[in-house]
Amino acid sequence: MARKPTSDTQLDSTRRQLLKLAGATVAVGGLGLKVGLAHAASASDAGDILDVAIIGGGLAGLTAARDLRQGGLESFVVLEARDRVGGRTLNFQYEGYVSEVGGQWTGPGQTAVADLARQLEIGTFPSYYEGSSVILGGDGRLEIDFHGGMGTDLPVADKLSVMSREVPSGEPWKSPRAAEWDKLSVGDWLAQQNVKMENQLGWDSTVSISGGVPVQKMGLLHYLSMINSANCDFETLDSMKDAAQGTRLVGGSQILSIKMAEQLGDKVRLQCPVRKISNWNDEIVSLHTDQGVVRARKVIMAIHPALCNQVQFEPALPDARAALQRAWPAHSPGRKAAVVYSRPFWREKGLNGQVMMSEGAVGWAYDNSPPNGEIGIINAFVSNANVPSDPELAKKLVVDVLARALGEEARQPLKYHDHDWKFADPWTITCVSAIPPGFWSKHGEALRPQCGNLFWSGTETADIWAGYMDGAVRSGHHSALQVLNALRRV
């Protein structure tokens, strides 16, 4: 028998509670573990109609589910294709110590994820950046103290900060200068600034790390929208000190999703990919999964826009939305290595563990040790173009770089863990969205508007800190409120 729809009184109460809950934030694994939730549970019975189905068990989807429950709504389910929760956040564990091999940092202005961590009783601690970074180029080696920054030149950075004031973070295509700036890549613009050769590596590193592509492939308009999120201050986006890479979570970033999933219990179904969505423009939507058909009145799509291309929609989505999904860049899967040592020996030498290369096996390495430095962990962004997929060969190349930069002690790691997101699972086709020139002007308007009973969520849809964990949490809050309002109107 079909469940009775939630009453108007319940939904009024739900909406009031959610508005109160989200007011401060709506203004972006167990340890790499497979959370043993309800992946063996059966799908909805043929006559069981849910109020809400959420596709995606990452930060956005789980935040939305948590908000629904806290608002008093129980008729929902979270459908996750992987055998774990966390999406693009993932922990690696070594003898009880945690390092992240996915998204990991928070910083000033990222109040949504900070509030969530506090509510889940997850502590934070500062990233380590004290001391000198090591720059490697050719046969040369140079130690420089960037004081928590990345070595980009401030006059050029200040220009970007000023320009970002004209590019709304959530709607860059509405900038009065969108037509002009969306024609350029960051590399095109930097070429006009006469950037000094010694500063070029810093620009290459910071754009590649935050955007997943070289400066020549990152759209200027999109990059300015990212700076806009950071209070229109390039250094707040770029640096570790008092910036977006400044804070880490005790227990690793995946702990946010793990704790939310534990609270949600059997509302979360793992290993339950959605293959087809039919009748999305009718009163009841049918979701065809590997565990059967789920029927719901409203659907929150908390997955990456390009991943939506792996779902069959009947009827077809509106042309503009379908075009956005087809064009969304999905070529930056990312690869991260965690190299474990008995102690952070580099600190004793006045080094902060950060290594930058003009070209080679490592794009950027940094100290990712636990809060009190009980052991030493260096995380490294590994270049797939220069490092083979074989873990042992990769280990040798990465360790050689670290030994050259930090000292011969680096040749004796206790553990080397290499996570290549390209091969990790079919559901993580890219880690960051490297938006190219011209994309927002052509496709931006189709990003957020709902399609029938489909509501788009995920960090890419956030008003600020899109692409970050904070943006994911914000988008989860927003989609929960959207759905509750829609249910109330019904």
Coordinates of C-alpha atoms in Angstrom, one line a residue:
M1 CA 0.0 0.0 0.0
A2 CA 1.3 3.5 -0.9
R3 CA 2.3 5.7 2.0
K4 CA 0.2 8.7 2.8
P5 CA 1.9 11.9 1.6
T6 CA 3.4 14.0 4.3
S7 CA 0.9 16.5 5.7
D8 CA 1.0 20.3 5.2
T9 CA 1.5 20.7 9.0
Q10 CA 4.5 18.4 9.0
L11 CA 6.0 20.1 6.0
D12 CA 5.5 23.6 7.5
S13 CA 7.3 22.4 10.6
T14 CA 10.0 20.7 8.6
R15 CA 10.6 23.8 6.6
R16 CA 10.9 26.0 9.7
Q17 CA 13.3 23.7 11.3
L18 CA 15.5 23.4 8.2
L19 CA 15.6 27.1 7.7
K20 CA 16.7 27.5 11.3
L21 CA 19.3 24.7 10.8
A22 CA 20.7 26.1 7.5
G23 CA 20.5 29.8 8.3
A24 CA 24.1 30.1 9.3
T25 CA 25.3 28.3 6.2
V26 CA 23.2 29.2 3.2
A27 CA 24.7 32.8 2.6
V28 CA 30.5 24.4 -1.2
G29 CA 36.5 6.8 5.4
G30 CA 36.2 3.7 9.6
L31 CA 38.8 5.0 7.0
G32 CA 38.6 4.4 3.3
L33 CA 36.2 1.8 4.6
K34 CA 33.3 0.1 3.1
V35 CA 30.5 1.2 5.4
G36 CA 28.3 -1.8 6.1
L37 CA 24.9 -0.2 5.8
A38 CA 21.9 -1.3 3.8
H39 CA 23.5 -2.4 0.5
A40 CA 21.8 -5.8 0.9
A41 CA 18.4 -4.3 1.6
S42 CA 15.8 -4.7 -1.1
A43 CA 14.6 -1.8 -3.2
S44 CA 11.2 -0.3 -2.7
D45 CA 8.2 -2.6 -3.2
A46 CA 6.2 -1.9 -6.3
G47 CA 3.6 0.0 -4.4
D48 CA 6.0 1.8 -2.0
I49 CA 6.3 5.5 -3.1
L50 CA 8.8 7.6 -1.2
D51 CA 8.7 11.3 -0.9
V52 CA 12.4 11.8 -1.9
A53 CA 15.1 9.7 -3.5
I54 CA 18.6 11.0 -3.3
I55 CA 21.2 9.8 -5.8
G56 CA 24.7 10.0 -4.4
G57 CA 26.2 9.2 -1.0
G58 CA 28.8 11.9 -0.9
L59 CA 28.8 15.1 1.2
A60 CA 26.0 16.7 -0.8
G61 CA 23.6 13.8 -0.8
L62 CA 24.2 12.8 2.8
T63 CA 23.8 16.4 4.0
A64 CA 20.5 16.6 2.1
A65 CA 19.3 13.4 3.7
R66 CA 20.4 14.5 7.2
D67 CA 18.5 17.8 6.7
L68 CA 15.4 15.9 5.7
R69 CA 15.5 13.7 8.7
Q70 CA 16.2 16.6 11.1
G71 CA 13.3 18.4 9.6
G72 CA 11.0 15.5 10.4
L73 CA 10.8 13.8 7.0
E74 CA 11.4 10.1 7.0
S75 CA 10.1 9.0 3.6
F76 CA 13.5 9.1 1.7
V77 CA 16.4 6.9 0.6
V78 CA 20.0 7.6 -0.4
L79 CA 21.2 5.5 -3.4
E80 CA 25.0 5.2 -3.7
A81 CA 26.7 3.3 -6.5
R82 CA 29.9 2.6 -4.7
D83 CA 30.5 0.2 -1.9
R84 CA 31.3 3.1 0.4
V85 CA 30.1 6.6 1.2
G86 CA 32.2 9.8 0.8
G87 CA 32.2 10.4 -2.9
R88 CA 35.4 12.2 -3.8
T89 CA 36.6 12.2 -0.2
L90 CA 38.5 9.0 0.8
N91 CA 40.7 8.1 3.7
F92 CA 43.8 6.0 3.8
Q93 CA 44.8 4.4 7.1
Y94 CA 48.2 3.2 8.4
E95 CA 48.3 1.7 11.9
G96 CA 45.5 3.9 13.2
Y97 CA 46.8 7.1 11.5
V98 CA 44.8 8.7 8.7
S99 CA 45.8 10.5 5.5
E100 CA 43.4 11.6 2.8
V101 CA 43.7 10.6 -0.9
G102 CA 40.8 12.8 -2.0
G103 CA 39.5 16.2 -1.1
Q104 CA 40.6 17.2 2.4
W105 CA 40.9 20.9 3.3
T106 CA 38.7 23.7 4.7
G107 CA 39.4 27.3 5.4
P108 CA 38.1 30.8 6.2
G109 CA 34.6 31.5 4.9
Q110 CA 33.9 27.8 4.5
T111 CA 31.3 27.9 7.3
A112 CA 29.0 25.2 6.0
V113 CA 31.5 22.3 6.3
A114 CA 32.8 23.8 9.6
D115 CA 29.3 23.8 11.1
L116 CA 28.8 20.2 9.9
A117 CA 32.0 19.1 11.5
R118 CA 31.1 20.8 14.8
Q119 CA 27.6 19.2 14.7
L120 CA 29.1 15.8 14.1
E121 CA 31.7 16.4 16.9
I122 CA 34.7 16.2 14.5
G123 CA 37.7 18.1 15.5
T124 CA 40.0 20.2 13.3
F125 CA 43.7 21.1 13.3
P126 CA 45.9 23.4 11.2
S127 CA 47.8 22.3 8.1
Y128 CA 51.6 22.3 8.5
Y129 CA 53.5 24.9 6.5
E130 CA 56.2 26.2 8.8
G131 CA 59.6 26.3 7.1
S132 CA 60.9 26.3 3.6
S133 CA 59.5 24.7 0.5
V134 CA 61.8 23.0 -2.0
I135 CA 61.7 23.9 -5.7
L136 CA 63.1 21.4 -8.1
G137 CA 64.0 22.3 -11.7
G138 CA 66.4 20.5 -14.0
D139 CA 69.4 19.6 -11.8
G140 CA 68.7 22.6 -9.5
R141 CA 67.3 22.6 -6.0
L142 CA 66.2 25.7 -4.1
E143 CA 64.7 26.2 -0.6
I144 CA 62.3 29.2 -0.2
D145 CA 60.1 30.1 2.7
F146 CA 56.8 31.2 1.2
H147 CA 55.3 31.8 4.6
G148 CA 52.2 29.6 4.0
G149 CA 51.8 30.7 0.3
M150 CA 52.5 29.1 -3.0
G151 CA 55.1 31.5 -4.4
T152 CA 52.9 33.4 -6.8
D153 CA 53.7 37.1 -7.3
L154 CA 51.5 39.4 -5.3
P155 CA 51.0 42.3 -7.9
V156 CA 49.5 39.8 -10.4
A157 CA 47.5 38.1 -7.7
D158 CA 46.1 41.5 -6.6
K159 CA 44.9 42.1 -10.1
L160 CA 43.0 38.8 -10.1
S161 CA 41.5 39.7 -6.7
V162 CA 40.2 43.0 -8.0
M163 CA 38.8 41.4 -11.2
S164 CA 37.0 38.7 -9.2
R165 CA 34.7 41.3 -7.7
E166 CA 33.0 41.5 -11.0
V167 CA 32.5 37.7 -11.3
P168 CA 29.7 36.2 -9.1
S169 CA 31.0 32.9 -7.7
G170 CA 27.7 31.1 -8.3
E171 CA 26.9 32.7 -11.6
P172 CA 30.0 33.7 -13.4
W173 CA 28.2 33.9 -16.7
K174 CA 26.3 36.9 -15.4
S175 CA 29.5 39.0 -15.0
P176 CA 29.3 42.2 -17.0
R177 CA 32.7 41.2 -18.5
A178 CA 31.8 37.6 -19.1
A179 CA 32.0 37.9 -22.9
E180 CA 35.5 39.3 -22.6
W181 CA 37.0 37.1 -19.9
D182 CA 35.4 33.8 -20.9
K183 CA 37.3 33.9 -24.2
L184 CA 40.6 33.6 -22.3
S185 CA 42.4 30.9 -20.3
V186 CA 44.3 31.8 -17.2
G187 CA 47.4 31.1 -19.2
D188 CA 46.3 33.6 -21.9
W189 CA 45.8 36.3 -19.3
L190 CA 49.1 35.5 -17.5
A191 CA 51.0 35.9 -20.8
Q192 CA 49.7 39.5 -20.9
Q193 CA 51.1 40.2 -17.4
N194 CA 54.8 39.7 -18.1
V195 CA 55.0 37.2 -15.2
K196 CA 58.6 36.6 -14.1
M197 CA 60.1 33.2 -14.9
E198 CA 60.8 32.5 -11.3
N199 CA 57.1 33.0 -10.5
Q200 CA 55.7 31.0 -13.4
L201 CA 56.1 27.7 -11.5
G202 CA 54.0 29.0 -8.6
W203 CA 51.2 29.9 -11.0
D204 CA 51.4 26.5 -12.8
S205 CA 51.3 24.7 -9.4
T206 CA 48.5 26.6 -7.8
V207 CA 46.2 26.4 -10.9
S208 CA 46.9 22.8 -11.5
I209 CA 46.2 21.8 -7.9
S210 CA 43.0 23.8 -7.5
G211 CA 41.7 23.2 -11.0
G212 CA 43.3 20.0 -12.1
V213 CA 44.7 21.3 -15.4
P214 CA 47.5 23.6 -16.6
V215 CA 47.0 27.3 -16.8
Q216 CA 46.4 27.0 -20.5
K217 CA 43.2 24.9 -20.0
M218 CA 41.7 26.7 -17.1
G219 CA 39.1 29.3 -18.1
L220 CA 39.8 32.8 -16.7
L221 CA 36.1 33.5 -15.9
H222 CA 35.8 30.3 -13.9
Y223 CA 39.1 31.0 -12.0
L224 CA 37.9 34.4 -11.1
S225 CA 34.6 32.9 -9.8
M226 CA 36.7 30.7 -7.5
I227 CA 38.6 33.7 -6.2
N228 CA 35.2 35.5 -5.7
S229 CA 34.2 32.6 -3.3
A230 CA 37.3 33.4 -1.3
N231 CA 36.1 36.8 -0.4
C232 CA 37.7 38.2 -3.6
D233 CA 41.1 37.5 -2.2
F234 CA 43.5 35.4 -4.2
E235 CA 45.7 34.5 -1.2
T236 CA 42.6 33.1 0.7
L237 CA 42.0 30.7 -2.2
D238 CA 45.6 29.9 -2.9
S239 CA 47.5 29.5 0.4
M240 CA 47.7 27.4 3.5
K241 CA 48.1 30.1 6.0
D242 CA 44.7 31.6 6.9
A243 CA 43.4 30.2 3.6
A244 CA 41.4 27.4 1.9
Q245 CA 44.1 24.8 2.5
G246 CA 44.6 25.9 6.1
T247 CA 42.5 23.4 8.1
R248 CA 42.2 19.6 8.3
L249 CA 39.7 17.3 9.9
V250 CA 40.6 14.9 12.7
G251 CA 40.0 11.4 11.4
G252 CA 40.3 12.5 7.8
S253 CA 37.8 14.2 5.5
Q254 CA 35.8 11.1 4.7
I255 CA 34.8 10.9 8.4
L256 CA 32.1 13.5 7.7
S257 CA 30.3 11.1 5.3
I258 CA 30.9 8.1 7.5
K259 CA 29.3 9.7 10.5
M260 CA 26.3 11.0 8.6
A261 CA 25.8 7.6 7.0
E262 CA 26.0 5.8 10.4
Q263 CA 23.3 8.2 11.7
L264 CA 21.1 7.5 8.6
G265 CA 21.4 3.7 8.9
D266 CA 19.3 1.8 6.5
K267 CA 18.3 4.9 4.6
V268 CA 21.6 4.5 2.8
R269 CA 21.8 1.8 0.1
L270 CA 25.3 1.0 -1.1
Q271 CA 26.2 -0.7 -4.4
C272 CA 22.9 0.6 -5.8
P273 CA 23.7 2.5 -9.0
V274 CA 20.8 4.2 -10.8
R275 CA 20.8 3.1 -14.4
K276 CA 17.7 4.8 -15.7
I277 CA 15.2 7.5 -14.5
S278 CA 11.8 7.5 -16.2
N279 CA 8.8 9.7 -15.9
W280 CA 10.9 12.5 -14.2
N281 CA 8.3 15.0 -15.5
D282 CA 5.3 13.1 -14.0
E283 CA 4.0 13.0 -10.5
I284 CA 5.9 9.8 -9.6
V285 CA 9.5 9.2 -10.8
S286 CA 10.8 5.7 -11.3
L287 CA 14.5 5.0 -10.7
H288 CA 15.8 1.8 -12.1
T289 CA 18.7 0.5 -10.0
D290 CA 20.8 -2.7 -9.7
Q291 CA 18.6 -3.5 -6.7
G292 CA 15.2 -2.9 -8.3
V293 CA 12.9 0.0 -9.0
V294 CA 12.6 2.9 -6.5
R295 CA 9.7 5.2 -6.9
A296 CA 9.6 8.7 -5.5
R297 CA 7.8 12.0 -5.8
K298 CA 11.1 14.1 -5.9
V299 CA 14.6 13.2 -6.8
I300 CA 17.8 15.0 -5.6
M301 CA 20.6 14.4 -8.2
A302 CA 23.7 14.7 -5.9
I303 CA 26.2 13.5 -8.4
H304 CA 28.8 15.1 -10.7
P305 CA 27.2 16.7 -13.9
A306 CA 29.2 14.6 -16.2
L307 CA 28.3 11.4 -14.3
C308 CA 24.7 12.1 -15.2
N309 CA 25.6 11.0 -18.7
Q310 CA 25.8 7.5 -17.4
V311 CA 22.1 7.6 -16.5
Q312 CA 19.4 7.0 -19.1
F313 CA 16.6 9.6 -18.9
E314 CA 13.1 8.9 -20.3
P315 CA 12.0 11.2 -21.6
A316 CA 15.2 12.9 -22.6
L317 CA 16.3 15.9 -20.6
P318 CA 15.8 19.4 -22.0
D319 CA 18.3 20.2 -24.6
A320 CA 20.2 22.9 -22.6
R321 CA 20.6 20.6 -19.6
A322 CA 21.7 17.6 -21.7
A323 CA 24.2 19.8 -23.5
L324 CA 25.7 21.0 -20.3
Q325 CA 26.2 17.4 -19.1
R326 CA 27.8 16.4 -22.4
A327 CA 30.1 19.3 -22.4
W328 CA 31.1 19.2 -18.7
P329 CA 34.9 18.5 -18.5
A330 CA 35.7 15.1 -16.9
H331 CA 39.4 14.7 -17.7
S332 CA 41.0 15.5 -14.4
P333 CA 40.6 12.3 -12.3
G334 CA 43.6 13.0 -10.2
R335 CA 46.2 10.8 -8.5
K336 CA 47.4 11.1 -5.0
A337 CA 50.1 9.2 -3.1
A338 CA 50.6 9.0 0.7
V339 CA 54.2 8.2 1.7
V340 CA 54.5 7.2 5.4
Y341 CA 57.6 7.7 7.6
S342 CA 58.4 7.0 11.2
R343 CA 58.6 10.7 11.9
P344 CA 58.4 14.0 10.0
F345 CA 62.2 14.2 9.6
W346 CA 62.0 17.2 7.2
R347 CA 60.8 19.5 10.0
E348 CA 64.1 19.0 11.8
K349 CA 65.8 20.5 8.7
G350 CA 63.6 23.6 8.7
L351 CA 61.5 22.2 5.7
N352 CA 57.7 22.2 5.6
G353 CA 57.5 19.1 3.4
Q354 CA 56.3 21.0 0.3
V355 CA 57.9 20.1 -3.0
M356 CA 57.2 21.8 -6.3
M357 CA 58.6 20.7 -9.7
S358 CA 58.7 22.4 -13.1
E359 CA 58.1 18.9 -14.6
G360 CA 58.4 15.4 -13.4
A361 CA 56.8 12.7 -11.3
V362 CA 55.3 15.0 -8.6
G363 CA 53.2 18.1 -9.2
W364 CA 53.2 19.2 -5.6
A365 CA 53.9 17.4 -2.3
Y366 CA 53.1 18.5 1.2
D367 CA 53.2 17.5 4.8
N368 CA 50.0 15.6 5.7
S369 CA 51.1 14.2 9.0
P370 CA 48.7 13.6 11.9
P371 CA 47.9 16.5 14.3
N372 CA 50.9 16.1 16.6
G373 CA 53.4 14.7 14.1
E374 CA 53.5 11.3 15.8
I375 CA 54.5 9.9 12.4
G376 CA 55.4 11.6 9.1
I377 CA 53.2 11.5 6.1
I378 CA 54.0 13.3 2.8
N379 CA 51.1 13.4 0.3
A380 CA 52.0 14.0 -3.3
F381 CA 50.0 14.8 -6.4
V382 CA 51.4 12.3 -8.9
S383 CA 51.7 13.1 -12.6
N384 CA 50.1 10.4 -14.7
A385 CA 51.9 11.7 -17.7
N386 CA 55.3 11.0 -16.1
V387 CA 54.5 8.1 -13.7
P388 CA 53.4 4.6 -14.8
S389 CA 50.4 3.0 -13.2
D390 CA 52.4 0.1 -11.7
P391 CA 52.6 1.0 -7.9
E392 CA 56.2 -0.3 -7.4
L393 CA 57.5 1.7 -10.4
A394 CA 55.5 4.7 -9.2
K395 CA 56.9 4.4 -5.7
K396 CA 60.5 4.4 -6.9
L397 CA 59.9 7.6 -9.0
V398 CA 58.0 9.4 -6.3
V399 CA 60.5 8.4 -3.5
D400 CA 63.4 9.5 -5.7
V401 CA 61.8 13.0 -5.9
L402 CA 61.3 13.2 -2.2
A403 CA 64.8 12.0 -1.4
R404 CA 66.2 14.7 -3.7
A405 CA 64.1 17.4 -2.1
L406 CA 63.9 16.3 1.6
G407 CA 67.0 14.1 2.1
E408 CA 68.1 10.5 1.9
E409 CA 65.8 9.5 4.8
A410 CA 62.9 9.7 2.3
R411 CA 64.2 6.5 0.7
Q412 CA 63.0 4.4 3.6
P413 CA 59.2 4.9 3.8
L414 CA 57.2 2.6 6.1
K415 CA 54.3 2.5 3.5
Y416 CA 53.6 3.8 0.1
H417 CA 49.9 4.1 -0.9
D418 CA 49.0 5.2 -4.4
H419 CA 45.4 6.1 -5.3
D420 CA 44.7 6.8 -8.9
W421 CA 41.2 8.0 -9.2
K422 CA 41.1 7.2 -12.9
F423 CA 41.0 3.5 -12.1
A424 CA 39.5 3.6 -8.6
D425 CA 35.9 3.1 -9.7
P426 CA 33.6 4.0 -12.6
W427 CA 31.7 6.5 -10.5
T428 CA 34.6 9.0 -10.0
I429 CA 35.3 10.1 -13.5
T430 CA 36.9 13.4 -12.3
C431 CA 38.0 14.9 -9.0
V432 CA 37.8 18.6 -9.8
S433 CA 36.0 20.5 -12.6
A434 CA 38.6 22.2 -14.8
I435 CA 36.1 24.5 -16.6
P436 CA 37.6 25.7 -19.9
P437 CA 37.2 29.0 -21.6
G438 CA 33.8 29.6 -23.2
F439 CA 31.9 27.0 -21.1
W440 CA 30.0 29.3 -18.7
S441 CA 28.8 31.7 -21.4
K442 CA 27.3 28.8 -23.4
H443 CA 26.0 26.5 -20.6
G444 CA 25.8 28.4 -17.3
E445 CA 22.1 29.1 -17.4
A446 CA 21.3 25.3 -17.4
L447 CA 23.3 24.5 -14.3
R448 CA 20.7 24.8 -11.5
P449 CA 17.1 25.0 -12.8
Q450 CA 15.2 21.8 -11.9
C451 CA 13.9 19.5 -14.6
G452 CA 10.4 18.3 -13.6
N453 CA 10.9 16.5 -10.3
L454 CA 14.7 16.4 -10.6
F455 CA 16.7 18.8 -8.4
W456 CA 20.4 19.2 -9.1
S457 CA 22.8 19.1 -6.2
G458 CA 26.5 18.5 -5.7
T459 CA 29.4 20.8 -5.1
E460 CA 29.4 22.1 -8.7
T461 CA 26.0 23.7 -8.1
A462 CA 27.0 25.7 -5.0
D463 CA 26.7 29.4 -4.9
I464 CA 30.1 29.8 -3.2
W465 CA 33.0 27.4 -2.8
A466 CA 31.9 25.3 -5.8
G467 CA 34.2 22.4 -6.2
Y468 CA 35.1 22.3 -2.5
M469 CA 33.8 20.2 0.4
D470 CA 32.1 23.3 1.7
G471 CA 30.3 23.7 -1.6
A472 CA 29.0 20.2 -1.4
V473 CA 27.6 20.7 2.0
R474 CA 25.9 24.0 0.9
S475 CA 24.4 22.3 -2.1
G476 CA 23.0 19.6 0.1
H477 CA 21.3 22.1 2.4
H478 CA 19.9 24.0 -0.6
S479 CA 18.5 20.9 -2.4
A480 CA 16.8 19.7 0.8
L481 CA 15.1 23.1 1.2
Q482 CA 14.1 23.1 -2.5
V483 CA 12.5 19.6 -2.2
L484 CA 10.7 20.4 1.0
N485 CA 9.2 23.5 -0.5
A486 CA 8.1 21.5 -3.6
L487 CA 6.5 18.8 -1.4
R488 CA 4.7 21.5 0.6
R489 CA 3.3 23.0 -2.6
V490 CA 2.1 19.5 -3.7

